[in-house]
Amino acid sequence: QISIMGKDFQSRAANQRVFLVGCGALGCEYLKGLALMGIATGKDGKIVVTDMDRIEVSNLSRQFLFRQPDVGHPKSVRGAMVVKKWNPSVNIEALEKKVGDDSEDYFNDKFWENLSVCWNALDNVQARQYTDARCLFYSKPLLESGTLGTKCNHEVVLPFRTSS
């Protein structure tokens, strides 16, 4: 990656502060990519991943970070554990917090202001709308993706430049 993108790019990538909301089918893919690309491996970089769900047997066929012994455990915690093994330099914090009005004691002004980007990987419309509103308020880019049944969408939302 450095040979193609350069050392400056890798240094900036290493110091990104990413909030990944959701660690299911989409979130597993994103978490893998972030860790293997060296995102959040610098002294100022960090990935915060949150998901309230626990791993179920039915997840194992499409959420490749998880195995049978992971069933019953938190998705965010086990996902973070796996990618940390792949890339021990990645700075990652796993949470089991709902994103919404009732978690603003944790996801407060300081939290949002320190982010480089927010990345949704959700199947919950209410949480998607909440993070979209927060990103707009704090002028943070949002990589929006989510599923609803068998449908999936992806879009890049840049505050005051694209529609949200």
XYZ file of C-alpha atoms in Angstrom:
164
model
C 0.000 0.000 0.000
C 2.831 2.416 0.816
C 4.470 1.708 -2.547
C 1.296 2.792 -4.331
C -0.157 5.503 -2.082
C 3.025 6.777 -0.433
C 4.291 7.256 3.103
C 2.346 10.485 3.632
C -0.932 8.701 2.891
C -0.067 5.848 5.243
C 0.875 8.261 8.010
C -2.457 10.091 7.658
C -4.324 6.769 7.575
C -2.543 5.612 10.727
C -3.746 8.665 12.644
C -7.399 8.570 11.620
C -10.060 8.420 14.334
C -12.901 6.243 13.057
C -16.268 5.549 14.667
C -17.694 2.320 13.253
C -21.327 1.838 14.218
C -22.260 -1.805 13.768
C -20.211 -4.990 13.647
C -22.490 -7.348 11.756
C -22.142 -8.462 8.142
C -21.101 -5.040 6.807
C -19.223 -3.991 9.932
C -17.064 -7.142 9.881
C -15.952 -6.307 6.348
C -15.185 -2.699 7.247
C -13.345 -3.626 10.437
C -11.208 -6.112 8.490
C -10.363 -3.510 5.861
C -9.519 -0.802 8.381
C -7.185 -3.060 10.348
C -5.440 -4.545 7.318
C -4.931 -1.096 5.761
C -3.211 0.156 8.908
C -5.917 2.639 9.836
C -5.596 3.831 13.453
C -2.142 2.382 14.016
C -0.506 5.748 14.752
C -0.192 7.473 18.111
C -3.256 9.653 17.402
C -5.307 7.013 15.589
C -8.177 5.026 17.023
C -11.103 2.918 15.888
C -14.147 2.887 18.146
C -16.585 0.144 17.199
C -19.958 -0.269 18.877
C -22.646 -2.892 18.504
C -25.186 -3.964 21.104
C -25.823 -7.358 19.523
C -24.428 -10.713 20.549
C -23.212 -13.309 18.105
C -25.779 -15.930 17.107
C -25.267 -19.200 15.243
C -27.122 -17.731 12.243
C -24.454 -14.984 11.988
C -21.587 -17.393 11.377
C -22.296 -17.880 7.663
C -22.036 -14.181 6.784
C -20.031 -12.530 9.578
C -16.650 -14.082 8.924
C -14.811 -12.663 11.951
C -16.825 -14.974 14.203
C -16.568 -18.688 14.916
C -18.631 -21.182 16.928
C -16.902 -20.381 20.263
C -17.889 -16.716 19.784
C -21.632 -17.452 19.940
C -23.221 -15.538 22.793
C -20.418 -12.976 23.010
C -20.630 -9.288 21.964
C -20.015 -8.704 18.255
C -17.957 -5.555 18.767
C -15.698 -7.126 21.402
C -15.008 -10.311 19.440
C -14.597 -8.431 16.157
C -12.051 -6.083 17.745
C -10.226 -9.057 19.263
C -9.873 -10.777 15.886
C -8.554 -7.765 13.967
C -6.197 -6.902 16.823
C -4.653 -10.363 16.371
C -4.238 -9.679 12.648
C -2.726 -6.250 13.247
C -1.455 -5.790 16.813
C -0.636 -2.126 16.068
C -4.269 -1.125 15.556
C -5.699 1.025 18.351
C -9.250 -0.165 18.833
C -11.940 0.208 21.479
C -14.976 -2.059 21.450
C -18.239 -0.897 22.994
C -21.691 -2.345 23.472
C -23.416 1.017 23.520
C -26.541 2.051 21.674
C -26.041 5.167 19.580
C -28.776 7.689 20.271
C -30.057 10.401 22.586
C -29.750 8.128 25.622
C -25.987 7.590 25.111
C -24.924 11.217 24.726
C -23.210 11.007 28.106
C -20.596 8.831 26.363
C -20.924 10.000 22.756
C -20.610 13.635 23.803
C -19.206 16.781 22.168
C -15.604 15.784 22.827
C -16.177 12.336 21.312
C -17.725 13.673 18.082
C -15.282 16.575 17.732
C -12.284 14.217 17.905
C -13.494 11.964 15.073
C -12.064 11.944 11.563
C -14.984 9.986 10.113
C -18.094 8.062 11.155
C -18.982 4.841 9.361
C -22.438 3.322 9.675
C -22.933 -0.402 9.162
C -26.446 -0.625 10.534
C -29.757 -2.379 10.134
C -31.479 0.165 12.379
C -33.022 3.194 10.656
C -33.320 5.218 13.872
C -29.596 4.853 14.676
C -28.699 5.687 11.067
C -30.710 8.899 11.233
C -29.162 9.806 14.578
C -25.561 9.399 13.398
C -26.386 11.292 10.215
C -27.692 14.211 12.310
C -24.634 14.122 14.599
C -22.238 14.082 11.656
C -24.030 17.032 10.102
C -23.977 18.944 13.402
C -20.256 18.281 13.976
C -19.311 18.583 10.267
C -17.935 15.052 10.088
C -17.934 12.893 6.972
C -20.243 9.896 7.168
C -19.779 6.688 5.245
C -23.379 5.542 5.310
C -24.243 1.941 4.684
C -26.835 -0.332 6.021
C -29.159 -3.177 5.415
C -32.890 -3.522 5.605
C -33.869 -7.116 5.011
C -32.105 -8.247 1.833
C -31.472 -4.688 0.629
C -28.243 -2.793 1.189
C -27.168 0.761 0.497
C -23.898 2.710 0.562
C -23.236 6.424 0.203
C -20.719 9.070 1.185
C -22.203 12.021 3.060
C -20.114 15.180 3.320
C -21.702 17.852 5.529
C -22.982 20.839 3.545
C -21.666 19.325 0.284
C -23.898 16.306 -0.300
C -27.416 15.441 0.772
C -27.779 13.633 4.067
